[in-house]
């Protein structure tokens, strides 16, 4: 595409033109978003490599339109350029061990940290941008997320789904890479004094893995703890505004909404060796938690390995 | 009923006589749009009798119709006069402009009376049309609810309209267990579109479709004729139990409205809830209690109906949507 044509409308003018071309639905906000994505493509913001990866992904997933969970591969066209920029430029993510991911369905178990679930986004991006062939990761999200306006819609279109057992089974039967944070809110909202210490793990993921014979891959995310180190979690304020937590960080709420931006730390994501378990998925909690502890120990080991790679303080950022 | 033809002559004669006599199906609530369409579908295949408290004019000539309230003693005469083989229970009122008490009395007491009559007069099959709304739209719902999912539709305040339906649905379930000799079928279809007065159809007939800003759940719709065909399939001997019915496939609400050629008006939720009262009184909106259905997911898994009943919806999404907006 010739981007140097002086008569070609650009920016806002292009957006308006695309909206006009779309005709009767121009007042529709989803149509506006679609036009915006088209603008990204026409403005060449989506470079050839990303386009190629998306195409490969769609071939692998063999979905057109929407899948039953509301995932729209087309939607990635406008999320991916932003995601790729955040992944490559803002957090300068390095992913190690992606080649260890087994073929077919796999369950990724990762540590959760950083107040805002950017770690999930970075794991998804690493599998999309650095894995060969690209994989779509579907993560199991918290039960209160569907109550949030826009967030619920956005997550659904990006292929993230509500974490229930039935959803897991259905997803697994379709052959998917499923990401679970067994720590949940306990992990993401912990204060910095507990950084890189794994919190209590839920047992549900192990029962589902046993039931479906899924290989488990531990994924350690290093760096997310420093993106928003919290001194203190103001539980009362959180309850007042109906949020799960209200972290006080060096920048938030001191600098207002701007302070909620994560610091530009460097992310390092370590993929571990696949682990397989066998046994009765309906066994006692005691038996299941022994298996869960094995995964937890493997993940903690992976985190230690990752932390050892950071020699000096500046390694956090560079 | 399932005798081989090669056995002794006596059962064969019985079989023949059964074959000669046309099966009789009683449809309660026949004057509604659903009932009328069902009568037109069935009247050439079986003998159709109707029962409704509303006047029933637009029915085929060979349909015998009784205009009376099922709660009255006289209703039993219908059962005395005819040998009824199957009952299709559509006599469930849903009119949000009527009081909750009237709903409860007419729907629940009417259903109870109808089922008691079925038991007393040896009706072999009862088909009841419930709705997938009994599961309720909630943020914590599984993407596809099976028949075993709890009936949580009445959990929130202001969902009286679905509580009646849950009560009836559960009463029919208990009837299923109390009377194993009667084949009871409960059908739970998703939002029915077509020439019916369902809330979903009415929603699609609004000039502008209000949506909740920031929410776009996946929805399922089913064509009225597909539901009717499922009712017909449920009449087959051997079919019993609860069956979910879904339509052609799940799409986001925004895509559905786009396919229907609707202009959407995304409204922030508090504003929508506030405006609803006013719009409702001026007859320009759908009931407030239904807002959860355009916010959260309430979809069903109908694989049981597809395997047991060989239910297969024939209408695709476009045909289903056209049917809704045609009326």
XYZ file of N, CA and C in Angstrom, chain A residues 24-206:
549
model
N -25.218 2.303 6.917
C -26.329 2.518 7.835
C -26.005 2.329 9.306
N -24.910 1.672 9.597
C -24.672 1.387 11.011
C -23.633 2.331 11.622
N -23.431 3.491 10.996
C -22.292 4.301 11.426
C -22.428 4.839 12.842
N -23.660 4.888 13.357
C -23.802 5.373 14.722
C -23.482 4.284 15.734
N -23.377 3.077 15.243
C -23.135 1.949 16.128
C -21.689 1.970 16.625
N -21.519 1.843 17.929
C -20.151 1.957 18.449
C -19.299 0.765 18.081
N -19.912 -0.421 17.921
C -19.092 -1.569 17.516
C -18.620 -1.372 16.079
N -19.479 -0.754 15.267
C -19.066 -0.465 13.890
C -17.904 0.521 13.894
N -17.978 1.485 14.811
C -16.890 2.449 14.919
C -15.588 1.756 15.285
N -15.703 0.768 16.211
C -14.499 0.037 16.608
C -13.952 -0.764 15.434
N -14.862 -1.352 14.654
C -14.432 -2.114 13.497
C -13.714 -1.209 12.489
N -14.296 -0.021 12.288
C -13.677 0.928 11.371
C -12.294 1.312 11.874
N -12.180 1.423 13.187
C -10.890 1.765 13.788
C -9.869 0.672 13.477
N -10.322 -0.585 13.570
C -9.392 -1.677 13.289
C -8.972 -1.658 11.830
N -9.939 -1.328 10.967
C -9.612 -1.253 9.548
C -8.585 -0.158 9.308
N -8.746 0.934 10.083
C -7.795 2.038 9.956
C -6.402 1.561 10.342
N -6.328 0.763 11.402
C -5.033 0.245 11.829
C -4.388 -0.530 10.693
N -5.215 -1.353 10.021
C -4.696 -2.152 8.925
C -4.280 -1.244 7.762
N -5.143 -0.272 7.414
C -4.851 0.579 6.261
C -3.670 1.498 6.529
N -3.530 1.907 7.773
C -2.403 2.781 8.116
C -1.120 1.982 8.287
N -1.225 0.667 7.975
C -0.059 -0.201 8.061
C 0.467 -0.361 9.479
N -0.393 -0.128 10.466
C 0.057 -0.319 11.836
C 0.233 -1.808 12.132
N -0.571 -2.618 11.425
C -0.449 -4.064 11.583
C 0.558 -4.536 10.549
N 1.786 -4.765 10.989
C 2.811 -5.078 9.992
C 2.651 -6.512 9.487
N 3.482 -6.827 8.487
C 3.320 -8.103 7.788
C 3.457 -9.297 8.723
N 4.392 -9.178 9.668
C 4.674 -10.318 10.539
C 3.447 -10.636 11.401
N 2.833 -9.591 11.961
C 1.658 -9.800 12.806
C 0.513 -10.380 11.989
N 0.348 -9.854 10.766
C -0.716 -10.357 9.896
C -0.517 -11.836 9.624
N 0.739 -12.196 9.358
C 1.056 -13.585 9.051
C 0.751 -14.469 10.263
N 1.095 -13.982 11.444
C 0.857 -14.765 12.667
C -0.640 -14.954 12.898
N -1.385 -13.896 12.658
C -2.837 -13.999 12.822
C -3.421 -15.010 11.850
N -2.924 -14.979 10.619
C -3.432 -15.884 9.598
C -3.151 -17.327 10.006
N -1.900 -17.567 10.450
C -1.523 -18.915 10.902
C -2.419 -19.365 12.039
N -2.669 -18.428 12.963
C -3.482 -18.751 14.131
C -4.875 -19.161 13.714
N -5.428 -18.407 12.770
C -6.782 -18.717 12.342
C -6.847 -20.071 11.668
N -5.749 -20.437 10.982
C -5.714 -21.762 10.367
C -5.720 -22.843 11.424
N -4.954 -22.602 12.496
C -4.870 -23.598 13.555
C -6.221 -23.739 14.256
N -6.844 -22.599 14.532
C -8.075 -22.635 15.311
C -9.297 -23.041 14.484
N -9.225 -22.836 13.194
C -10.333 -23.190 12.303
C -11.669 -22.646 12.785
N -11.690 -21.407 13.125
C -12.938 -20.786 13.555
C -13.221 -19.630 12.610
N -14.465 -19.485 12.219
C -14.810 -18.241 11.560
C -15.844 -17.533 12.394
N -15.750 -16.240 12.419
C -16.702 -15.492 13.233
C -16.413 -15.641 14.714
N -17.358 -16.185 15.438
C -17.245 -16.278 16.879
C -17.233 -17.732 17.317
N -16.470 -18.037 18.331
C -16.570 -19.363 18.916
C -17.643 -19.303 20.013
N -18.043 -20.459 20.593
C -19.177 -20.424 21.533
C -18.944 -19.523 22.743
N -17.687 -19.208 23.029
C -17.412 -18.371 24.188
C -17.388 -16.890 23.844
N -17.595 -16.564 22.587
C -17.593 -15.165 22.195
C -16.224 -14.676 21.748
N -15.275 -15.600 21.550
C -13.956 -15.223 21.051
C -14.068 -14.926 19.564
N -13.499 -13.800 19.151
C -13.572 -13.403 17.753
C -12.152 -13.215 17.237
N -11.612 -14.183 16.489
C -10.230 -14.035 16.001
C -10.016 -12.728 15.244
N -11.038 -12.258 14.531
C -10.930 -10.999 13.795
C -10.615 -9.835 14.740
N -11.156 -9.945 15.957
C -10.997 -8.875 16.946
C -9.517 -8.657 17.271
N -8.728 -9.730 17.189
C -7.310 -9.630 17.517
C -6.601 -8.648 16.594
N -7.202 -8.388 15.437
C -6.555 -7.494 14.483
C -6.306 -6.124 15.064
N -7.216 -5.700 15.952
C -6.908 -4.399 16.516
C -6.332 -4.466 17.919
N -6.383 -5.619 18.530
C -5.772 -5.740 19.855
C -4.284 -6.054 19.708
N -3.983 -6.881 18.715
C -2.618 -7.373 18.577
C -1.583 -6.268 18.343
N -1.848 -5.274 17.489
C -0.844 -4.213 17.333
C -0.525 -3.533 18.659
N -1.563 -3.261 19.445
C -1.338 -2.648 20.756
C -0.595 -3.617 21.664
N -1.092 -4.896 21.659
C -0.463 -5.913 22.492
C 1.001 -6.096 22.135
N 1.298 -6.114 20.841
C 2.673 -6.322 20.397
C 3.560 -5.145 20.813
N 2.996 -3.950 20.764
C 3.777 -2.778 21.184
C 4.092 -2.866 22.685
N 3.068 -3.178 23.484
C 3.276 -3.300 24.934
C 4.279 -4.407 25.218
N 4.126 -5.517 24.491
C 4.965 -6.696 24.720
C 6.427 -6.431 24.340
N 6.613 -5.804 23.176
C 7.986 -5.662 22.673
C 8.652 -4.377 23.107
N 7.868 -3.287 23.159
C 8.480 -1.991 23.408
C 8.369 -1.562 24.871
N 7.186 -1.736 25.462
C 6.985 -1.207 26.814
C 7.623 -2.124 27.855
N 7.266 -3.409 27.819
C 7.816 -4.330 28.822
C 9.021 -5.118 28.300
N 9.315 -5.037 27.012
C 10.469 -5.707 26.392
C 10.593 -7.155 26.890
N 9.502 -7.904 26.697
C 9.397 -9.231 27.295
C 10.367 -10.215 26.655
N 11.004 -11.017 27.506
C 11.795 -12.139 27.004
C 11.100 -13.412 27.456
N 10.834 -14.312 26.529
C 10.188 -15.580 26.890
C 11.182 -16.711 26.669
N 11.317 -17.584 27.675
C 12.247 -18.709 27.586
C 11.478 -20.024 27.677
N 11.896 -20.986 26.894
C 11.342 -22.344 27.029
C 10.018 -22.562 26.335
N 9.677 -21.646 25.395
C 8.405 -21.835 24.677
C 8.388 -23.136 23.880
N 9.605 -23.579 23.490
C 9.674 -24.791 22.673
C 9.288 -26.036 23.480
N 9.243 -25.901 24.827
C 8.892 -27.063 25.651
C 7.390 -27.338 25.669
N 6.600 -26.386 25.160
C 5.142 -26.571 25.173
C 4.765 -27.778 24.324
N 4.055 -28.766 24.914
C 3.667 -29.931 24.113
C 2.558 -29.582 23.119
N 2.435 -30.450 22.110
C 1.369 -30.262 21.116
C 0.004 -30.508 21.759
N -1.008 -29.940 21.196
C -2.375 -30.217 21.652
C -2.744 -29.474 22.916
N -3.755 -29.997 23.598
C -4.256 -29.324 24.797
C -3.196 -29.297 25.881
N -3.086 -28.185 26.550
C -2.118 -28.066 27.638
C -2.643 -27.056 28.654
N -2.295 -27.284 29.906
C -2.741 -26.395 30.981
C -1.535 -25.621 31.497
N -1.562 -24.302 31.361
C -0.480 -23.463 31.864
C -0.832 -22.995 33.272
N 0.100 -23.188 34.219
C -0.123 -22.757 35.593
C 0.913 -21.682 35.905
N 0.457 -20.466 36.201
C 1.395 -19.359 36.366
C 1.189 -18.652 37.694
N 2.260 -17.932 38.106
C 2.130 -17.102 39.314
C 1.448 -15.799 38.925
N 0.660 -15.276 39.842
C -0.150 -14.098 39.545
C 0.390 -12.950 40.376
N 0.658 -11.801 39.743
C 1.195 -10.680 40.505
C 1.013 -9.382 39.738
N 1.234 -8.274 40.420
C 1.311 -6.992 39.734
C 0.074 -6.128 39.791
N -0.886 -6.423 40.669
C -2.091 -5.603 40.895
C -3.039 -5.549 39.698
N -2.492 -5.424 38.482
C -3.337 -5.425 37.279
C -2.949 -6.673 36.480
N -3.913 -7.405 35.915
C -3.554 -8.704 35.306
C -2.825 -8.578 33.971
N -1.713 -7.832 33.976
C -0.943 -7.696 32.745
C -0.111 -8.953 32.506
N 0.197 -9.678 33.619
C 0.984 -10.900 33.448
C 0.257 -11.899 32.541
N -1.069 -11.981 32.711
C -1.852 -12.860 31.845
C -1.756 -12.424 30.399
N -1.889 -11.109 30.211
C -1.820 -10.553 28.857
C -0.458 -10.850 28.219
N 0.612 -10.790 29.026
C 1.951 -11.017 28.478
C 2.168 -12.499 28.146
N 1.594 -13.383 28.962
C 1.707 -14.821 28.649
C 0.974 -15.119 27.339
N -0.224 -14.552 27.224
C -0.995 -14.737 25.987
C -0.199 -14.199 24.799
N 0.383 -12.983 24.981
C 1.144 -12.381 23.874
C 2.358 -13.214 23.527
N 3.044 -13.780 24.540
C 4.248 -14.540 24.237
C 3.904 -15.762 23.391
N 2.751 -16.392 23.692
C 2.369 -17.571 22.898
C 1.912 -17.171 21.498
N 1.397 -15.945 21.380
C 0.955 -15.484 20.065
C 2.122 -14.978 19.230
N 3.073 -14.276 19.886
C 4.100 -13.557 19.133
C 5.426 -14.303 19.049
N 5.742 -15.124 20.058
C 7.046 -15.764 20.068
C 7.004 -17.265 19.836
N 5.830 -17.898 20.052
C 5.775 -19.350 19.875
C 5.646 -19.688 18.398
N 6.185 -20.847 18.016
C 6.068 -21.312 16.636
C 5.500 -22.706 16.602
N 4.344 -22.958 16.010
C 3.429 -21.958 15.441
C 2.724 -21.182 16.552
N 2.169 -20.000 16.241
C 1.498 -19.225 17.295
C 0.336 -19.990 17.902
N 0.170 -19.805 19.203
C -0.915 -20.486 19.906
C -1.826 -19.451 20.510
N -3.104 -19.779 20.568
C -4.033 -18.898 21.269
C -4.212 -19.437 22.681
N -3.889 -18.613 23.666
C -4.057 -19.033 25.055
C -5.405 -18.542 25.552
N -6.162 -19.424 26.154
C -7.442 -19.035 26.730
C -7.283 -19.063 28.234
N -7.441 -17.913 28.891
C -7.280 -17.956 30.342
C -8.620 -17.970 31.037
N -8.623 -18.588 32.222
C -9.837 -18.714 33.016
C -9.892 -17.511 33.956
N -10.911 -16.682 33.794
C -10.932 -15.440 34.557
C -11.835 -15.532 35.782
N -11.653 -14.561 36.654
C -12.386 -14.518 37.926
C -13.885 -14.372 37.709
N -14.647 -14.809 38.717
C -16.097 -14.837 38.570
C -16.746 -13.462 38.565
N -16.066 -12.452 39.101
C -16.705 -11.130 39.138
C -16.409 -10.325 37.874
N -15.478 -10.801 37.055
C -15.102 -10.026 35.863
C -16.279 -9.813 34.896
N -17.140 -10.839 34.674
C -18.265 -10.600 33.751
C -19.226 -9.507 34.208
N -19.138 -9.073 35.459
C -20.032 -8.002 35.902
C -19.494 -6.625 35.524
N -18.236 -6.566 35.062
C -17.647 -5.261 34.734
C -18.005 -4.870 33.310
N -18.548 -3.667 33.121
C -18.838 -3.239 31.754
C -17.539 -3.064 30.964
N -17.592 -3.224 29.688
C -16.465 -3.131 28.747
C -15.438 -4.231 28.978
N -14.998 -4.408 30.224
C -13.988 -5.427 30.504
C -14.529 -6.801 30.119
N -15.778 -7.063 30.501
C -16.376 -8.366 30.205
C -16.438 -8.585 28.700
N -16.859 -7.553 28.009
C -16.960 -7.625 26.547
C -15.591 -7.822 25.916
N -14.610 -7.029 26.384
C -13.272 -7.071 25.815
C -12.628 -8.446 26.038
N -12.724 -8.940 27.264
C -12.122 -10.240 27.581
C -12.753 -11.354 26.750
N -14.076 -11.298 26.614
C -14.750 -12.356 25.858
C -14.282 -12.356 24.405
N -14.168 -11.162 23.798
C -13.760 -11.096 22.395
C -12.314 -11.542 22.212
N -11.493 -11.361 23.270
C -10.091 -11.782 23.180
C -9.926 -13.249 23.538
N -11.022 -13.949 23.787
C -10.928 -15.382 24.031
C -10.715 -15.770 25.472
N -10.910 -14.843 26.400
C -10.747 -15.188 27.807
C -12.117 -15.598 28.339
N -12.150 -16.630 29.175
C -13.460 -17.162 29.572
C -13.594 -17.291 31.074
N -14.840 -17.333 31.512
C -15.147 -17.471 32.928
C -14.688 -18.840 33.423
N -13.993 -18.845 34.557
C -13.437 -20.096 35.062
C -14.435 -20.969 35.793
N -15.224 -21.733 35.048
C -16.070 -22.742 35.693
C -15.668 -24.105 35.143
N -16.040 -25.151 35.884
C -15.636 -26.500 35.468
C -16.180 -26.868 34.108
N -17.469 -26.560 33.890
C -18.080 -26.923 32.620
C -17.400 -26.200 31.464
N -17.073 -24.921 31.682
C -16.388 -24.154 30.636
C -15.035 -24.778 30.329
N -14.341 -25.209 31.393
C -13.032 -25.838 31.214
C -13.167 -27.101 30.367
N -14.181 -27.919 30.710
C -14.374 -29.183 29.975
C -14.665 -28.923 28.506
N -15.556 -27.963 28.255
C -15.928 -27.652 26.876
C -14.717 -27.137 26.099
N -13.963 -26.254 26.740
C -12.784 -25.674 26.106
C -11.771 -26.757 25.791
N -11.563 -27.656 26.755
C -10.593 -28.720 26.587
C -11.008 -29.654 25.457
N -12.319 -29.905 25.329
C -12.764 -30.805 24.272
C -12.513 -30.201 22.900
N -12.367 -28.880 22.850
C -12.067 -28.231 21.580
C -10.568 -28.134 21.346
N -9.745 -28.617 22.318
C -8.300 -28.585 22.158
C -7.741 -27.195 22.309
N -7.370 -26.829 23.527
C -6.954 -25.448 23.747
C -5.772 -25.389 24.695
N -5.042 -24.265 24.632
C -4.019 -23.964 25.618
C -4.692 -23.116 26.688
N -4.838 -23.674 27.891
C -5.626 -23.018 28.925
C -4.691 -22.481 30.007
N -4.893 -21.219 30.351
C -4.052 -20.585 31.372
C -4.865 -20.419 32.648
N -4.291 -20.902 33.757
C -4.965 -20.758 35.053
C -3.989 -20.143 36.039
N -4.467 -19.182 36.806
C -3.699 -18.643 37.930
C -4.318 -19.221 39.206
N -3.734 -20.305 39.747
C -4.401 -20.945 40.888
C -4.416 -20.081 42.140
N -3.588 -19.034 42.175
C -3.597 -18.162 43.351
C -4.782 -17.202 43.313
N -5.201 -16.857 42.125
C -6.316 -15.917 41.970
C -6.005 -14.562 42.577
N -7.026 -13.979 43.209
C -6.879 -12.642 43.787
C -5.827 -12.628 44.895
N -5.662 -13.767 45.588
C -4.651 -13.837 46.658
C -3.276 -13.482 46.123
N -3.013 -13.876 44.869
C -1.688 -13.644 44.300
C -1.528 -12.243 43.745
N -2.517 -11.809 42.970
C -2.319 -10.561 42.228
C -2.293 -9.357 43.156
N -3.032 -9.390 44.256
C -3.130 -8.211 45.108
C -2.236 -8.265 46.340
N -1.215 -9.138 46.318
C -0.353 -9.190 47.508
C 0.594 -7.993 47.516
N 1.012 -7.640 48.730
C 1.920 -6.484 48.857
C 3.348 -6.909 48.540
N 4.256 -5.929 48.381
C 5.576 -6.233 47.843
C 6.448 -7.049 48.802
N 6.121 -6.995 50.119
C 6.932 -7.804 51.048
C 6.763 -9.298 50.794
N 5.690 -9.667 50.095
C 5.479 -11.094 49.768
C 5.828 -11.387 48.307
N 6.611 -10.506 47.695
C 6.898 -10.653 46.272
C 7.533 -12.001 45.964
N 7.085 -12.613 44.885
C 7.590 -13.894 44.387
C 7.423 -15.034 45.381
N 6.550 -14.847 46.397
C 6.201 -15.978 47.252
C 4.824 -16.451 46.817
N 4.759 -17.717 46.451
C 3.471 -18.230 45.963
C 2.481 -18.311 47.111
N 1.293 -17.827 46.878
C 0.221 -17.908 47.871
C -0.470 -19.268 47.768
N -1.481 -19.478 48.586
C -2.184 -20.762 48.582
C -2.787 -21.037 47.195
N -2.601 -22.266 46.723
C -3.122 -22.659 45.416
C -4.510 -23.273 45.570
N -5.393 -22.985 44.651
C -6.667 -23.704 44.586
C -6.414 -25.115 44.081
N -7.336 -26.041 44.354
C -7.129 -27.429 43.950
C -7.865 -27.781 42.660
N -8.780 -26.915 42.265
C -9.667 -27.229 41.136
C -8.914 -27.574 39.869
N -7.815 -26.859 39.589
C -7.119 -27.080 38.320
C -6.567 -28.495 38.228
N -6.107 -29.028 39.399
C -5.519 -30.369 39.381
C -6.595 -31.422 39.118
